[in-house]
Coordinates of C-alpha atoms and ligand atoms in Angstrom, one line a residue:
X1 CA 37.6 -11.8 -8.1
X2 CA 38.8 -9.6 -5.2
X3 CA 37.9 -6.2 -3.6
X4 CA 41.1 -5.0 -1.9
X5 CA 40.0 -5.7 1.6
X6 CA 41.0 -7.5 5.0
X7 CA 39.9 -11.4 3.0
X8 CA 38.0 -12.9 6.0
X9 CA 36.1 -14.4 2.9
X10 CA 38.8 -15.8 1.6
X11 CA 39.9 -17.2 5.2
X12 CA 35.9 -18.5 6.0
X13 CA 35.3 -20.2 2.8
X14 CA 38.6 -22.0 2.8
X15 CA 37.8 -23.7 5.9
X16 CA 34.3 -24.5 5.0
X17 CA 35.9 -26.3 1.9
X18 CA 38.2 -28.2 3.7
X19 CA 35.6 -29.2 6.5
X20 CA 32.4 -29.4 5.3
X21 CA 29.9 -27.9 9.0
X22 CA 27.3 -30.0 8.0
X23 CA 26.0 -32.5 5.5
X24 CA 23.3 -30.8 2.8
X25 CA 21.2 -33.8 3.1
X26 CA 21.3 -33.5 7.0
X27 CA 19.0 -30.2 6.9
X28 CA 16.6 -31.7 4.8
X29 CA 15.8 -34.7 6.8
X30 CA 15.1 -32.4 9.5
X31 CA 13.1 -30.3 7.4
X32 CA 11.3 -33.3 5.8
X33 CA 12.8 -32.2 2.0
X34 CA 14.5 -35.1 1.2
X35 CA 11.9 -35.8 -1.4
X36 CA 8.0 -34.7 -2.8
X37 CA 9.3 -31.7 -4.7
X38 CA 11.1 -31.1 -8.1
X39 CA 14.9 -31.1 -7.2
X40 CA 15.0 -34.2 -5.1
X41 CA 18.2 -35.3 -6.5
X42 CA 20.2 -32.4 -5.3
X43 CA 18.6 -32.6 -2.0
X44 CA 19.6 -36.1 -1.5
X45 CA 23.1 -36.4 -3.4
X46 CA 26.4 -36.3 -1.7
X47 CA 27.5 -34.3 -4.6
X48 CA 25.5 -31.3 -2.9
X49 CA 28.2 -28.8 -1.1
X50 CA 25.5 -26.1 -2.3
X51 CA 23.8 -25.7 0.9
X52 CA 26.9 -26.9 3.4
X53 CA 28.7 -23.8 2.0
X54 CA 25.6 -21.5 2.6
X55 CA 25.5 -23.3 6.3
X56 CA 28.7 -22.1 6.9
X57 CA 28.7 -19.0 5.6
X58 CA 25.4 -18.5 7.5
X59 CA 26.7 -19.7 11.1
X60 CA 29.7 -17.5 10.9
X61 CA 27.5 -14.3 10.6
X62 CA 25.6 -15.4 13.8
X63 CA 22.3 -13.4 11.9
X64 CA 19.1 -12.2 13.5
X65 CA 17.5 -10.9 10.6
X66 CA 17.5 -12.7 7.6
X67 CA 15.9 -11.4 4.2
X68 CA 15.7 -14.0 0.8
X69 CA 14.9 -13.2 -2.0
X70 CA 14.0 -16.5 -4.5
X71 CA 12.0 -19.3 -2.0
X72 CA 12.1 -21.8 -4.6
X73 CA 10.6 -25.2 -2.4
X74 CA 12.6 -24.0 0.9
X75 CA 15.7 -25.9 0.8
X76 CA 17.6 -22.6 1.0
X77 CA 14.5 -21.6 3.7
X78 CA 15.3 -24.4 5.5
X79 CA 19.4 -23.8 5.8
X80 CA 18.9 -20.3 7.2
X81 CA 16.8 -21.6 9.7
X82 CA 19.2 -24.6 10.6
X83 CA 22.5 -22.2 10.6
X84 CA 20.4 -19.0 12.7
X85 CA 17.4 -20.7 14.8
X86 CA 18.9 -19.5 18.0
X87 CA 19.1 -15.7 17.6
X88 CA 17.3 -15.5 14.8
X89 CA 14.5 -12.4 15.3
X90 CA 13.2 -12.6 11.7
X91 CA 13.0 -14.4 8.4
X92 CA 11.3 -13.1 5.5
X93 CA 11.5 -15.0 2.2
X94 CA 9.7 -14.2 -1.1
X95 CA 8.7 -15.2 -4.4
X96 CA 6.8 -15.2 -7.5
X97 CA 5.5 -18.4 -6.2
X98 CA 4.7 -19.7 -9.9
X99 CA 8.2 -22.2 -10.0
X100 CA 6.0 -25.2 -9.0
X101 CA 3.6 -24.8 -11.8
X102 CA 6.6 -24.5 -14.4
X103 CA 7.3 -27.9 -13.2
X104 CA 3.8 -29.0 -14.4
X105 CA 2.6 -29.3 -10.1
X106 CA -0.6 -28.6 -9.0
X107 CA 0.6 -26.7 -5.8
X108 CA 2.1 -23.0 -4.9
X109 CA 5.9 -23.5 -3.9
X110 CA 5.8 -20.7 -1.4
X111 CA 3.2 -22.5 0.2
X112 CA 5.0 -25.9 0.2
X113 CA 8.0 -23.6 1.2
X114 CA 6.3 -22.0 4.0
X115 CA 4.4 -25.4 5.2
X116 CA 7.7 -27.4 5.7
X117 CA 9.9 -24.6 7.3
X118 CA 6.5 -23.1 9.8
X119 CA 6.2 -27.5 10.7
X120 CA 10.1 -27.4 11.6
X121 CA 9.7 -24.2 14.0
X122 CA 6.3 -25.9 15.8
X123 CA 8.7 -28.4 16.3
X124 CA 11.9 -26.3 17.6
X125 CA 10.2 -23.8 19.3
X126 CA 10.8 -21.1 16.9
X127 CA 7.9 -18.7 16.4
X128 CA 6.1 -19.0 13.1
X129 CA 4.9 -14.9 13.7
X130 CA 8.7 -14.5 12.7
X131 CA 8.9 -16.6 9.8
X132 CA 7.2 -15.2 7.0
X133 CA 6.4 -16.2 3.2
X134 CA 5.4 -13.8 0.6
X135 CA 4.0 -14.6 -2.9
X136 CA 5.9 -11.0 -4.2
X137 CA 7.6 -9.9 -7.1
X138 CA 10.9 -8.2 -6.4
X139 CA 11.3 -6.9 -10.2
X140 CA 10.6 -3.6 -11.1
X141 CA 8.3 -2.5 -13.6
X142 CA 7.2 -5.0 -16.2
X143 CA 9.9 -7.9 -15.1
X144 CA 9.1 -11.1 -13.7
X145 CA 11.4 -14.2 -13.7
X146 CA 13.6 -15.2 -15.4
X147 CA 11.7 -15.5 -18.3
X148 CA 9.4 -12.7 -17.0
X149 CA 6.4 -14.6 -16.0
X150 CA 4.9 -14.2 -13.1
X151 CA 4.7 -10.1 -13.8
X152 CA 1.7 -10.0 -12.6
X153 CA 2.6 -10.8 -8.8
X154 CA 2.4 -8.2 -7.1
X155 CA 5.2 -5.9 -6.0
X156 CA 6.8 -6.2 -2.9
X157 CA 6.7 -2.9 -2.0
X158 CA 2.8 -3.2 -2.2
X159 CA 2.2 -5.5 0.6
X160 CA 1.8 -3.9 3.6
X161 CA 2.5 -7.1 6.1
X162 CA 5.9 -7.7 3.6
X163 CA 6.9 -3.8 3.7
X164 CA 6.2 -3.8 7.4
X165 CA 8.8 -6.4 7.8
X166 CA 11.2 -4.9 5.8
X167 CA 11.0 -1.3 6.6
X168 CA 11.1 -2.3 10.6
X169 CA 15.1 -2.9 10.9
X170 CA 17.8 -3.5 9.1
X171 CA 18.7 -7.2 8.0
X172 CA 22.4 -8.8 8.8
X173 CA 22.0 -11.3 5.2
X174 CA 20.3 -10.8 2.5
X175 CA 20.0 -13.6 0.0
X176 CA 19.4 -12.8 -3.9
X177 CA 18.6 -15.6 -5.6
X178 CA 15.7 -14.9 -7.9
X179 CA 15.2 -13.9 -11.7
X180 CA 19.0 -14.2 -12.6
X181 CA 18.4 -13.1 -16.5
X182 CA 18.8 -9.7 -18.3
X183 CA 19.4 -7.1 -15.2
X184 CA 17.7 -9.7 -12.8
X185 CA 20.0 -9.6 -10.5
X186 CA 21.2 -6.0 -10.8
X187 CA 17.9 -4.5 -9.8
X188 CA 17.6 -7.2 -6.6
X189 CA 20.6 -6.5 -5.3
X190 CA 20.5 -2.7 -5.8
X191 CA 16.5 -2.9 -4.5
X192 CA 17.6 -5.0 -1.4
X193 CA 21.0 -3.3 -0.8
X194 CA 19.2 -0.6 0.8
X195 CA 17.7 -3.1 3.6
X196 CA 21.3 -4.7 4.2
X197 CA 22.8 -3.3 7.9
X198 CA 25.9 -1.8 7.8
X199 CA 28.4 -4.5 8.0
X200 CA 26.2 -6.9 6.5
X201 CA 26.6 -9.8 4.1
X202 CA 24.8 -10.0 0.6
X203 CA 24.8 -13.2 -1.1
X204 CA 24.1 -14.1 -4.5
X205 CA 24.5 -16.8 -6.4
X206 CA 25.4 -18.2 -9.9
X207 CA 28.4 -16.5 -10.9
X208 CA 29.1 -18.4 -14.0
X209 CA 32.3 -17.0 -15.2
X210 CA 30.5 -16.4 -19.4
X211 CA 34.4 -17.6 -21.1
X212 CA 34.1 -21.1 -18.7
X213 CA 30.1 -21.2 -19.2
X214 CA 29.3 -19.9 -22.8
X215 CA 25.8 -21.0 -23.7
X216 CA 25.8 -23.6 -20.9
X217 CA 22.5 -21.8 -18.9
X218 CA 20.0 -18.9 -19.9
X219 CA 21.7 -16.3 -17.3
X220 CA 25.6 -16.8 -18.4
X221 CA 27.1 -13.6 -18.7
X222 CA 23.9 -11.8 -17.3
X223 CA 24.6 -12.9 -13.4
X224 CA 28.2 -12.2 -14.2
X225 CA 27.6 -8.9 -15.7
X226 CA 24.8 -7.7 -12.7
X227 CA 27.4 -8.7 -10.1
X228 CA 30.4 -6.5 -11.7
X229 CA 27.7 -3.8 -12.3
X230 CA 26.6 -3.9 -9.0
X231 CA 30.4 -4.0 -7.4
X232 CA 31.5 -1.1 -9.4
X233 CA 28.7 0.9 -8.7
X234 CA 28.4 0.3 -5.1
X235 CA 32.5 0.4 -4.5
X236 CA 32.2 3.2 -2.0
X237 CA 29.8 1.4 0.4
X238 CA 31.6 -2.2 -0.5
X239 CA 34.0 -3.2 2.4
X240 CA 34.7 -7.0 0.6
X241 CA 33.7 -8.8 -2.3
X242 CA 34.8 -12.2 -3.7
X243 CA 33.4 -15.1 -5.7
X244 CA 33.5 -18.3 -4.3
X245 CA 34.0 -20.8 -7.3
X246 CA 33.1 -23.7 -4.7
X247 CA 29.4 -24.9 -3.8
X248 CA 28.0 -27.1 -5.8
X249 CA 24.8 -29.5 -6.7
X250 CA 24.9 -32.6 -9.3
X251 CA 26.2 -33.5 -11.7
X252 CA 29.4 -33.8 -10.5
X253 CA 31.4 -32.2 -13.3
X254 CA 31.6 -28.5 -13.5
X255 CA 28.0 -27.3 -14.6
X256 CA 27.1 -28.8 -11.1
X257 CA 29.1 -25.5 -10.1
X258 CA 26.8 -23.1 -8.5
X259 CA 29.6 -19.9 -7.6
X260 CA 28.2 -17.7 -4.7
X261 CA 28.8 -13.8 -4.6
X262 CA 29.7 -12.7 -1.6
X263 CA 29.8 -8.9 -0.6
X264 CA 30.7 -7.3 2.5
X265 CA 28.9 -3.7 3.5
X266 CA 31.1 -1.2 4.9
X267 CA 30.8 -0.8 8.7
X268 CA 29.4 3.0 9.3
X269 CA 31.4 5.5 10.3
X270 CA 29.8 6.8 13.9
X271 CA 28.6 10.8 13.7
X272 CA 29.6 12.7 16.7
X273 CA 26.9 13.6 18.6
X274 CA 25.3 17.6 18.7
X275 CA 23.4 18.1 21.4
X276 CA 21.8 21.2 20.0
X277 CA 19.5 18.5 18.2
X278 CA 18.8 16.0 20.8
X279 CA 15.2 16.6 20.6
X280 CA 15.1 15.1 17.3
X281 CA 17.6 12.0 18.8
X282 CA 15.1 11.5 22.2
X283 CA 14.0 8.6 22.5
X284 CA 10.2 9.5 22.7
X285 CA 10.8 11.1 18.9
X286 CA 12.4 7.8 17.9
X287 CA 9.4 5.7 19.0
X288 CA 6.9 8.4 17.4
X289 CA 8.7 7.9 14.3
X290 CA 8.7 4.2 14.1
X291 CA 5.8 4.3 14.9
X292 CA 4.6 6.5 12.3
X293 CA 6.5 4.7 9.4
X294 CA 5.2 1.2 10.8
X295 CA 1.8 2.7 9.7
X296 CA 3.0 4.2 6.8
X297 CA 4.4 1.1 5.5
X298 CA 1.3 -0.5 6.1
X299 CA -1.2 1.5 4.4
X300 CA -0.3 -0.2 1.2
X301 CA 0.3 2.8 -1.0
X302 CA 2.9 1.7 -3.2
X303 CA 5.4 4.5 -2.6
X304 CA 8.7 2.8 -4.4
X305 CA 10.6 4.3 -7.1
X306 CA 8.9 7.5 -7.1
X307 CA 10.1 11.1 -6.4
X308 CA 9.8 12.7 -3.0
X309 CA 9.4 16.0 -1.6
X310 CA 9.7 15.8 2.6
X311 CA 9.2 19.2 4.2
X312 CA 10.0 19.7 7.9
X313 CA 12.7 17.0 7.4
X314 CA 14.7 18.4 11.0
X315 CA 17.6 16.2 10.9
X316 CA 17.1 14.2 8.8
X317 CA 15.1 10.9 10.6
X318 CA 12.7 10.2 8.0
X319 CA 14.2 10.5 5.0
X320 CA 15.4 6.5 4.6
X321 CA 12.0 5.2 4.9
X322 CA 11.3 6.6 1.1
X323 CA 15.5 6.0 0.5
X324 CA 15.2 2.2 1.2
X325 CA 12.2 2.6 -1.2
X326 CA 14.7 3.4 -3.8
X327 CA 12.5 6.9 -4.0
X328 CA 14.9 10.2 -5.0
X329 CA 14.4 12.4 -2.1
X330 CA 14.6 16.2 -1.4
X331 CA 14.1 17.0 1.8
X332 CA 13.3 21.0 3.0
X333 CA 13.1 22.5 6.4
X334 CA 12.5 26.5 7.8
X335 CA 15.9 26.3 9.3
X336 CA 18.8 26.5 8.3
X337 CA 20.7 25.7 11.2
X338 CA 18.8 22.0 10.8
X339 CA 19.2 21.8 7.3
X340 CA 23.1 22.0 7.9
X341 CA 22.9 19.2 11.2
X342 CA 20.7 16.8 8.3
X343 CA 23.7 17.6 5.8
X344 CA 26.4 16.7 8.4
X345 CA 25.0 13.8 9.1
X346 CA 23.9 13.0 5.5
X347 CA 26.1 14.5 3.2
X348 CA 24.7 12.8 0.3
X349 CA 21.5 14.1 0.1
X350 CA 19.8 16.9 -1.3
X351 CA 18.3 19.2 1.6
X352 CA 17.5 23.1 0.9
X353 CA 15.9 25.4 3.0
X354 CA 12.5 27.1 2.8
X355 CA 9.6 28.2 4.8
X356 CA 6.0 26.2 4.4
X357 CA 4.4 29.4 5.1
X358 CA 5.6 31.8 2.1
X359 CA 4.1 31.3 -0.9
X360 CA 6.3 30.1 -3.3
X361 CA 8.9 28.9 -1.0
X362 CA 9.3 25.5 -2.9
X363 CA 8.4 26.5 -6.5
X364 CA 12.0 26.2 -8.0
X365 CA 12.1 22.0 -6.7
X366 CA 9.5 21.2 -9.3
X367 CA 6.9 18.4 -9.4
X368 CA 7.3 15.4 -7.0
X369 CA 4.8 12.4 -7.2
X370 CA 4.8 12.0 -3.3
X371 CA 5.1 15.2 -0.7
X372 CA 6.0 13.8 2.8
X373 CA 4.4 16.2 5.5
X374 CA 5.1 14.4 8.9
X375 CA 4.7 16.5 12.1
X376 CA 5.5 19.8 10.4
X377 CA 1.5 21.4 9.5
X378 CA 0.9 22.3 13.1
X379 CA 4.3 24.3 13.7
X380 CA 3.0 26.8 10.5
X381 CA 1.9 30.1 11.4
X382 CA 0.1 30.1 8.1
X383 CA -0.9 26.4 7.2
X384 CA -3.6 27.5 4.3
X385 CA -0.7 28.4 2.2
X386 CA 1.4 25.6 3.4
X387 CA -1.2 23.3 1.8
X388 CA -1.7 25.4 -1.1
X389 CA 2.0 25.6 -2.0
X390 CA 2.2 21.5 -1.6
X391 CA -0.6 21.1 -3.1
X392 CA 1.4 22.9 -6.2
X393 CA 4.0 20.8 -6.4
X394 CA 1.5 17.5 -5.8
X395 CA 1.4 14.7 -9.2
X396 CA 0.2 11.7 -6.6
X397 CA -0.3 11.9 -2.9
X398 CA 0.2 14.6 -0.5
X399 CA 0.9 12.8 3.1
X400 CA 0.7 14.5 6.3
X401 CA 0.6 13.9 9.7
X402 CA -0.3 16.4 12.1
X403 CA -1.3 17.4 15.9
X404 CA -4.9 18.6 15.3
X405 CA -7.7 19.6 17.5
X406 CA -9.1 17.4 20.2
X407 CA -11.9 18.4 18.6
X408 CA -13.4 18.6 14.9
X409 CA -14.5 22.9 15.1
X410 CA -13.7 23.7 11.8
X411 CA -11.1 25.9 12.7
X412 CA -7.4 26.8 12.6
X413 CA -7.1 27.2 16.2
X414 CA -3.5 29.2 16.1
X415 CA -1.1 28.5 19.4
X416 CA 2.3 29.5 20.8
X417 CA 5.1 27.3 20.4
X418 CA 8.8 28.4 21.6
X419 CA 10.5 29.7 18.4
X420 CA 14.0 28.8 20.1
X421 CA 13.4 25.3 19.8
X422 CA 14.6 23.7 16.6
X423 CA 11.9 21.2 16.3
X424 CA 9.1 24.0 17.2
X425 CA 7.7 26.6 14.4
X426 CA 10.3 28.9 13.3
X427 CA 8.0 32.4 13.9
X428 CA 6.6 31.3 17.2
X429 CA 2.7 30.6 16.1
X430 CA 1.3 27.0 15.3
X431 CA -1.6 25.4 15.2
X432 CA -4.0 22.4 16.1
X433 CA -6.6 22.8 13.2
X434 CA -9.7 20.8 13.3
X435 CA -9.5 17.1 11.2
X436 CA -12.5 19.0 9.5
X437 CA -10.5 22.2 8.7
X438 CA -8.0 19.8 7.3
X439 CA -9.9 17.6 5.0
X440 CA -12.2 21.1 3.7
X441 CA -9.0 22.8 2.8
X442 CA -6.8 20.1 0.9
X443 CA -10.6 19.1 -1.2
X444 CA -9.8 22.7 -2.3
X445 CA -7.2 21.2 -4.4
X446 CA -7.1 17.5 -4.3
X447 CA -10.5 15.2 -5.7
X448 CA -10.3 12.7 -3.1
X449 CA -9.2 13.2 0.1
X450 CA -8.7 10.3 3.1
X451 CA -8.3 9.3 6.8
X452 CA -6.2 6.9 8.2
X453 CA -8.4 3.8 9.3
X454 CA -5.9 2.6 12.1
X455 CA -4.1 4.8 14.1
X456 CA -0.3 4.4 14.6
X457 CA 1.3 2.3 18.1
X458 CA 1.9 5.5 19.7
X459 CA 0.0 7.2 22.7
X460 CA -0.2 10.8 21.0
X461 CA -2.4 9.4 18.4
X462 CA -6.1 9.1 19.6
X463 CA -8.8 6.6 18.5
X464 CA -11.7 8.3 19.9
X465 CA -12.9 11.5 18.5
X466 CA -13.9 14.0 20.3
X467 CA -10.2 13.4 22.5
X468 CA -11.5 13.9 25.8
X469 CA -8.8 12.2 28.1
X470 CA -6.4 15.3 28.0
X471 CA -4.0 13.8 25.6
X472 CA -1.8 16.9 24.5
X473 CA -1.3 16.6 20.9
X474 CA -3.9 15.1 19.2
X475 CA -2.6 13.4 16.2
X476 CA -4.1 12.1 13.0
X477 CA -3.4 11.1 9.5
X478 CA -4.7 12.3 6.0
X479 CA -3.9 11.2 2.6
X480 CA -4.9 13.9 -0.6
X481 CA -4.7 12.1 -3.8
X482 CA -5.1 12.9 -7.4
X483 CA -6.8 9.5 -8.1
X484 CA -9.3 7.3 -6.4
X485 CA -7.7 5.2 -3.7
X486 CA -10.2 1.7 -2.5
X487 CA -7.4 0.9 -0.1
X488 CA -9.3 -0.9 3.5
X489 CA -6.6 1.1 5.2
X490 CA -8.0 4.7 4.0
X491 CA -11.5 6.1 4.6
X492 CA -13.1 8.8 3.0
X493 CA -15.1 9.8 6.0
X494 CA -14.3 11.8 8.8
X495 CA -14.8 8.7 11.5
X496 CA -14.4 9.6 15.3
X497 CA -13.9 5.9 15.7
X498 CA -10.4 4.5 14.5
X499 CA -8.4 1.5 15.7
X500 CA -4.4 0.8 16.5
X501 CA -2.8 -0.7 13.8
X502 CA -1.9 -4.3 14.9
X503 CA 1.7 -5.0 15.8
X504 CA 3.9 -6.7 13.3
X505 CA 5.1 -9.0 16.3
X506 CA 3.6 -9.8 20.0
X507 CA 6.3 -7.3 21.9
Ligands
SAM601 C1 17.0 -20.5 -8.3 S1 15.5 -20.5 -7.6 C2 15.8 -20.3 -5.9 C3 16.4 -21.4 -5.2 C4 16.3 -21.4 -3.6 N1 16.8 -20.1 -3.1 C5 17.0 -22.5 -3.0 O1 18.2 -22.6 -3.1 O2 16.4 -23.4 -2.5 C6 14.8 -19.0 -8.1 C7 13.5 -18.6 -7.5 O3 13.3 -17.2 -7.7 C8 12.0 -17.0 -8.1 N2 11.9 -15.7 -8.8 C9 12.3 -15.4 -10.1 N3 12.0 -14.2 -10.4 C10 11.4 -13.6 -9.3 C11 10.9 -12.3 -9.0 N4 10.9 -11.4 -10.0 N5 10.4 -12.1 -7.8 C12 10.4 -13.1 -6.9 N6 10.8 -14.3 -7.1 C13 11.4 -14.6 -8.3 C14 11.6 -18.2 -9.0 O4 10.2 -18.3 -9.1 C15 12.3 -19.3 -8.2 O5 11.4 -19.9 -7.3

């Protein structure tokens, strides 16, 4: 099954047929998973191409980020870590973490997982901090595995260490190999798509062709059918895609067959560069902004799937945190001349233009469950009614982040900013209102309002309150929600003590 494309699959996976880069059993010795778990037999059988192939494939792509989806006891764990050790910057694996008890054992698989693959990188001097194990379910909504246990694991996109991870870079693989029944696979690989670099490789496996495999496991025809799905509705961001009819596990007759998916992302075309905007591209807004989403990411909100309102979006930097969330996003600034640089860069998404300070300005959008106000409250002339009119459009949580007052006086505290600078307020007059003026004003509309506990890795944002050490803008971060939040990350009280949120990684 071919996408018209240059087939380096077809070139790679015919010379890991005819020479084999490793034996299967080879990286579970090393990893000591020869035996103690449930599929011992396919770890120790010569039969076993399964986890050659993946090798191969692996090596080829010389990887440094690494995302699975499907743990199982680690032997696929243990062959990324084999084929990548040496560049490798980050593995993340995940799973329901229930597969151990269906086989009637006492113990966690992701834990056994995790134990054998963190002993092998004490003994290979491979950092552990970069290896990480989550007990998460990847399914949307109600689903589970492949029988749809385990539905009560929680998400993925609500554990903040997990989201961290993924939302810091982009991964070169992603492996899907988890609930393959129903739409399983479908909604992993269009969930996980999103987190796949340009040029990257997706992998999937059990492509059981439903005429050669009628009745012969629970997933025929639904692997087969997610996979097409998937293909045809990704084509324009799909540089290759083939099925390799080739690795295998016992028995050795053709239900040992275990067909990977393989699909190519298109390379991205390179934007030319405007340097009307290159305040937005600096490098001192790029490490804000990281810095910002790190936190984001980490507060453990739960922002997935839901619909987004971002004001102030400039050109556009923001807006694939809550896209990679598989949120629908429309994204609003005061100028148009920025609204047209996001749309040239992006010209898939929905941007519009309208001013925070007029009341009404967003009205027509509608309802969103999330508003996304990042570094845009301070440039408004008039930011009561800029909180009023989100406030409007508010089902969930209203998120801002703002440059405030050094210190809490209750006040608006209006200043100039240079209208002629497209990241600066459009009339001229901002502000740096008090965290108090902030808080009073959104508990005019919202029942429980909150404050960041940690602070984000950036100098601008302050952990002592009154700011007394001249920092310039004073930043800090509220959340306004329509229901109670008992989140360790979120405080209802205006604390002049807050702390930086802990690296993901030693840098
Ligand atoms: C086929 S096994 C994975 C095999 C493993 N990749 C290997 O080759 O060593 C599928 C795994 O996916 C997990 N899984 C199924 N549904 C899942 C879900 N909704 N979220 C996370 N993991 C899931 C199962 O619990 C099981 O451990």
């Amino acid at each position: 099954m071919w996408k018209a494309g240059k087939h380096m699959f077809q070139t790679l996976c015919k010379s890991i047929e005819e020479n084999a880069p490793i034996h299967s059993r080879t990286i579970f010795e090393e990893f000591n998973l020869l035996y103690g778990h449930p599929w011992e037999v396919t770890a120790t059988s010569d039969i076993t191409t399964y986890y050659s192939s993946l090798y191969g494939l692996v090596k080829n792509e010389k990887p440094k980020r690494i995302l699975e989806i499907g743990t199982a006891f680690g032997m696929s764990a243990a062959t990324f870590l084999k084929a990548s050790s040496e560049n490798l910057e980050l593995f993340v694996s995940m799973d329901l973490g229930i597969y151990a008890q269906q086989y009637d054992l006492p113990w966690s698989n992701i834990e056994f997982a995790e134990s054998k693959v963190h002993k092998w990188c004490e003994q290979n001097g491979v950092s552990k901090d970069k290896v990480l194990f989550f007990q998460a379910n990847s399914q949307p909504e109600t689903l589970g595995d492949n029988e749809n246990f385990g539905n009560e694991v929680t998400k993925w996109y609500r554990i903040p260490h997990l989201l961290r991870a993924l939302q810091g870079e982009l991964f070169d693989i992603i492996f899907v190999d988890g609930k393959h029944t129903e739409d399983g696979l479908l909604n992993d690989m269009k969930t996980f798509w999103r987190f796949l670099k340009p040029g990257g490789l997706m992998i999937c496996d059990d492509l059981h062709d439903p005429i050669e495999y009628e009745g012969a496991f629970s997933w025929t025809n639904d692997t087969w059918n997610s996979y097409h799905h998937f293909i045809q509705q990704f084509d324009n961001e799909i540089e290759e895609s083939m099925i390799w009819n080739f690795p295998k596990v016992p028995p050795d007759t053709k239900f040992g067959l275990r067909p990977f998916g393989l699909v190519r992302k298109h390379q991205n075309v390179p934007v030319t560069p405007n340097l009307d905007f290159e305040m937005f591209d600096a490098d001192s807004a790029q490490h804000i902004n990281k810095a910002r989403q790190d936190h984001l990411a980490s507060l453990g909100l739960g922002l997935a799937y839901s619909s987004v309102l971002e004001v102030g979006s400039g050109v556009g930097w923001h807006t694939a945190f809550f896209e990679r969330m598989s949120c629908s996003v429309l994204s609003t600034d005061a100028r148009e001349s920025n609204v047209n640089e996001h749309l040239r860069r992006y010209p898939y998404r929905e941007v519009k233009v309208a001013d925070l300070n007029v009341e009404g300005s967003h009205k027509a959008f509608g309802k969103f469950d999330i508003i996304y106000c990042y570094g845009t409250l301070y440039h408004l002339s008039n930011p009561s009614i800029g909180i009023k009119e989100l406030a409007n459009l508010c089902n969930k949580y209203l998120l801002i982040e703002t440059c405030v007052s050094p210190v809490d006086n209750g006040e608006i505290n209006l200043e100039a900013e240079n209208k002629d600078n497209p990241n600066q307020s459009i009339d001229g007059t901002g502000c740096r209102p008090g965290r108090d003026w902030v808080i009073e004003e959104l508990g005019k509309y919202f029942p429980y309002i909150y404050l960041s506990v940690s602070q984000p890795n950036d100098p601008d944002f302050p952990i002592d309150w009154p700011v007394t050490n001249g920092v310039k803008n004073a930043r800090a971060i509220f959340v306004a929600s329509r229901e109670e939040l008992s989140l360790q990350t979120l405080t209802p009280n205006l604390i002049n003590n807050q702390s930086y949120l802990t690296p993901l990684f030693e840098e």
